[in-house]
Coordinates of C-alpha atoms in Angstrom, one line a residue:
X1 CA 10.7 8.2 -4.2
X2 CA 8.1 5.4 -4.5
X3 CA 4.6 5.5 -3.1
X4 CA 3.3 1.9 -2.9
X5 CA -0.3 2.5 -1.8
X6 CA -2.6 5.1 -3.3
X7 CA -6.2 5.4 -4.5
X8 CA -5.6 7.7 -7.5
X9 CA -7.6 5.9 -10.2
X10 CA -10.8 7.9 -10.9
X11 CA -14.3 6.8 -9.9
X12 CA -13.2 3.3 -8.9
X13 CA -13.4 3.0 -5.1
X14 CA -13.4 5.5 -2.2
X15 CA -10.4 7.3 -3.8
X16 CA -10.3 10.0 -6.5
X17 CA -13.8 10.9 -7.5
X18 CA -12.9 11.8 -11.0
X19 CA -10.0 12.4 -13.4
X20 CA -9.6 16.0 -12.3
X21 CA -9.0 15.0 -8.7
X22 CA -6.7 12.2 -9.7
X23 CA -4.6 14.7 -11.6
X24 CA -4.5 17.0 -8.6
X25 CA -3.3 14.1 -6.4
X26 CA -0.6 13.2 -8.9
X27 CA 0.6 16.8 -9.1
X28 CA 0.8 17.0 -5.3
X29 CA 2.7 13.7 -5.1
X30 CA 5.2 15.0 -7.7
X31 CA 5.9 18.2 -5.6
X32 CA 6.5 15.9 -2.6
X33 CA 9.3 14.0 -4.4
X34 CA 7.3 11.0 -5.6
X35 CA 8.5 9.6 -8.9
X36 CA 6.4 6.4 -9.0
X37 CA 2.9 5.8 -7.6
X38 CA 1.3 2.4 -7.4
X39 CA -2.4 2.6 -7.9
X40 CA -4.0 0.2 -5.4
X41 CA -7.8 0.2 -5.6
X42 CA -9.6 -2.0 -3.2
X43 CA -10.2 -5.6 -4.2
X44 CA -12.5 -8.0 -2.3
X45 CA -13.1 -11.5 -3.6
X46 CA -16.7 -11.5 -2.3
X47 CA -17.4 -8.5 -4.6
X48 CA -15.6 -9.2 -7.8
X49 CA -13.6 -11.9 -9.6
X50 CA -10.0 -11.0 -10.3
X51 CA -10.7 -10.8 -14.0
X52 CA -13.6 -8.4 -13.6
X53 CA -11.6 -6.3 -11.2
X54 CA -8.7 -6.1 -13.6
X55 CA -10.9 -5.0 -16.5
X56 CA -12.5 -2.3 -14.4
X57 CA -9.2 -1.1 -12.9
X58 CA -7.5 -1.0 -16.3
X59 CA -10.4 1.0 -17.8
X60 CA -10.0 3.6 -15.0
X61 CA -6.2 3.7 -15.6
X62 CA -6.6 4.3 -19.3
X63 CA -9.0 7.1 -18.8
X64 CA -6.5 8.8 -16.5
X65 CA -3.5 8.1 -18.8
X66 CA -5.3 9.5 -21.8
X67 CA -5.8 12.7 -20.0
X68 CA -2.3 12.8 -18.6
X69 CA -1.0 12.5 -22.2
X70 CA -2.7 15.8 -23.1
X71 CA -1.0 17.6 -20.2
X72 CA 2.5 19.1 -20.5
X73 CA 3.4 19.0 -16.8
X74 CA 5.3 16.0 -15.3
X75 CA 3.5 13.6 -13.0
X76 CA 4.7 10.4 -11.3
X77 CA 4.8 7.2 -13.3
X78 CA 1.8 5.1 -12.4
X79 CA 2.0 1.3 -11.8
X80 CA -1.0 -0.9 -11.2
X81 CA -1.7 -3.0 -8.2
X82 CA -4.5 -3.6 -5.7
X83 CA -5.2 -3.4 -2.0
X84 CA -6.4 -7.0 -1.5
X85 CA -8.7 -7.8 1.4
X86 CA -7.6 -11.0 3.1
X87 CA -10.1 -13.8 3.1
X88 CA -9.7 -17.5 4.0
X89 CA -10.1 -18.6 0.3
X90 CA -7.8 -16.0 -1.1
X91 CA -4.8 -18.4 -1.2
X92 CA -6.7 -20.7 -3.5
X93 CA -6.9 -18.1 -6.2
X94 CA -5.0 -19.0 -9.3
X95 CA -4.5 -15.4 -10.5
X96 CA -3.2 -13.6 -7.5
X97 CA -0.1 -12.5 -9.4
X98 CA -2.3 -10.3 -11.4
X99 CA -2.9 -8.2 -8.3
X100 CA 0.8 -7.6 -7.5
X101 CA 2.4 -4.2 -7.7
X102 CA 3.5 -3.5 -11.3
X103 CA 5.5 -6.5 -12.5
X104 CA 6.8 -7.3 -9.1
X105 CA 5.9 -10.1 -6.7
X106 CA 4.8 -7.7 -4.0
X107 CA 1.1 -7.9 -3.1
X108 CA -0.6 -5.4 -0.8
X109 CA -2.8 -7.2 1.7
X110 CA -5.5 -5.5 3.8
X111 CA -6.1 -7.3 7.1
X112 CA -9.6 -7.9 8.6
X113 CA -10.5 -5.6 11.5
X114 CA -12.0 -8.3 13.6
X115 CA -10.2 -11.0 15.6
X116 CA -7.3 -12.6 13.8
X117 CA -7.9 -16.3 14.2
X118 CA -5.4 -18.9 13.1
X119 CA -6.7 -18.9 9.5
X120 CA -5.3 -15.4 9.1
X121 CA -1.7 -16.5 9.5
X122 CA -2.2 -19.7 7.6
X123 CA -3.7 -17.8 4.6
X124 CA -0.8 -15.3 4.5
X125 CA 1.7 -18.2 4.6
X126 CA -0.1 -20.0 1.8
X127 CA -0.5 -16.9 -0.3
X128 CA 3.3 -16.4 -0.2
X129 CA 4.3 -20.0 -0.6
X130 CA 1.7 -21.2 -3.2
X131 CA 1.8 -18.0 -5.4
X132 CA 5.4 -17.1 -4.7
X133 CA 4.4 -13.5 -3.9
X134 CA 5.8 -11.2 -1.2
X135 CA 3.1 -10.0 1.3
X136 CA 3.1 -6.3 2.1
X137 CA 0.7 -5.6 5.0
X138 CA -1.3 -2.4 4.4
X139 CA -1.3 0.3 7.1
X140 CA -0.6 -2.3 9.8
X141 CA -0.3 0.4 12.5
X142 CA -4.0 1.1 12.2
X143 CA -5.0 -2.2 13.8
X144 CA -3.0 -1.5 17.0
X145 CA -5.8 0.7 18.4
X146 CA -7.9 -2.3 19.2
X147 CA -7.3 -3.8 22.7
X148 CA -4.9 -6.8 22.7
X149 CA -4.1 -6.4 19.0
X150 CA -0.4 -5.7 19.4
X151 CA 0.3 -9.3 20.3
X152 CA -1.4 -10.5 17.1
X153 CA 0.5 -7.9 15.1
X154 CA 3.8 -9.0 16.5
X155 CA 3.0 -12.6 15.6
X156 CA 2.4 -11.4 12.0
X157 CA 5.6 -9.4 11.9
X158 CA 7.5 -12.5 13.0
X159 CA 6.5 -14.1 9.6
X160 CA 8.9 -11.6 8.0
X161 CA 6.3 -9.8 6.0
X162 CA 6.8 -6.2 4.8
X163 CA 5.1 -3.6 7.0
X164 CA 3.5 -0.7 5.1
X165 CA 3.0 2.4 7.3
X166 CA 0.7 5.3 6.2
X167 CA 2.4 8.6 6.0
X168 CA -0.4 10.3 7.9
X169 CA -0.1 7.9 10.8
X170 CA 3.2 9.4 11.7
X171 CA 1.3 12.5 12.8
X172 CA -1.4 10.6 14.7
X173 CA -0.4 10.5 18.4
X174 CA -2.5 7.3 19.0
X175 CA -0.3 5.4 16.6
X176 CA 3.1 6.8 17.4
X177 CA 4.0 4.2 20.1
X178 CA 3.1 1.4 17.7
X179 CA 5.2 2.8 14.9
X180 CA 8.2 3.1 17.1
X181 CA 7.7 -0.5 18.1
X182 CA 7.7 -1.5 14.4
X183 CA 11.1 0.1 13.8
X184 CA 12.4 -2.0 16.7
X185 CA 10.9 -5.3 15.5
X186 CA 11.4 -5.1 11.7
X187 CA 13.8 -3.9 9.0
X188 CA 11.1 -4.5 6.4
X189 CA 9.2 -1.3 6.7
X190 CA 7.9 0.8 3.8
X191 CA 6.2 4.1 3.7
X192 CA 3.2 5.0 1.6
X193 CA 0.6 7.7 1.3
X194 CA -2.7 5.7 1.1
X195 CA -3.9 8.9 -0.5
X196 CA -7.6 8.9 -1.3
X197 CA -8.4 12.5 -2.2
X198 CA -7.4 16.2 -1.9
X199 CA -9.3 16.9 1.3
X200 CA -9.4 14.5 4.2
X201 CA -7.0 11.7 3.1
X202 CA -4.3 13.7 1.4
X203 CA -0.7 12.6 0.7
X204 CA 1.9 13.6 3.4
X205 CA 4.9 11.7 2.0
X206 CA 7.4 14.6 2.2
X207 CA 6.4 15.5 5.8
X208 CA 6.5 11.8 6.8
X209 CA 10.0 11.4 5.4
X210 CA 11.2 14.4 7.3
X211 CA 9.8 13.0 10.5
X212 CA 11.3 9.6 10.1
X213 CA 14.7 11.2 9.4
X214 CA 14.3 13.4 12.5
X215 CA 13.1 10.7 14.9
X216 CA 14.9 7.6 13.6
X217 CA 17.8 9.0 11.6
X218 CA 18.6 9.5 7.9
X219 CA 20.0 6.0 7.6
X220 CA 16.6 4.6 8.7
X221 CA 14.8 6.8 6.2
X222 CA 17.1 5.6 3.4
X223 CA 16.4 2.0 4.4
X224 CA 12.7 2.6 4.3
X225 CA 13.0 4.1 0.8
X226 CA 15.3 1.3 -0.4
X227 CA 12.8 -1.3 0.8
X228 CA 10.1 0.2 -1.5
X229 CA 12.5 0.2 -4.4
X230 CA 13.5 -3.4 -3.7
X231 CA 9.9 -4.5 -3.7
X232 CA 9.2 -3.2 -7.1
X233 CA 12.5 -4.0 -8.8
X234 CA 14.0 -7.1 -7.2
X235 CA 11.1 -9.4 -6.8
X236 CA 10.2 -9.8 -10.5

């Protein structure tokens, strides 16, 4: 199983605070059936250049890998990516491919929490067209709690983007109606943990898979899993 969204790199953002917690998160993911985790630390163009972000991210990755190599227990394979905050100027970047997941064309985009004006949809279209990347919208269900937001979300879904749902959201009653709507509107849904730590924002991938199979059927679960595989393998 692939987990496309996680914050396992140590001391980098609001995710794992150190290497020890990162290892605990990896061990937990392995017990839940995760074979590949994409490390997606937050990237915001107003905070860092892409080059600076990549250098910092890679240093955190190496510190984790060096420790993993001293361990005898198996952990998921780690691929590098980013959770990229959407800004109007993002489409003009010449190095967006460096933020994609692994060697794929899939890029995880985090939407703004305020009103989605026309620039939002234009930027996503330009990001995909100019950079030839595949937008994956991070935890899209979380935006539905704002009044009137569902209409904006459905407009976005109509652009045929991938919808990434957080595993924990499947157990949040306030988001259940939205998630059911997603499964009606789109066949481009992927599941991810968005794991940040071993306390409040822990991975629930195995439980979420069980719930999808129970509520929507095993074929739907298989389609969700296949979507994640396809993003990493077929969009190179």
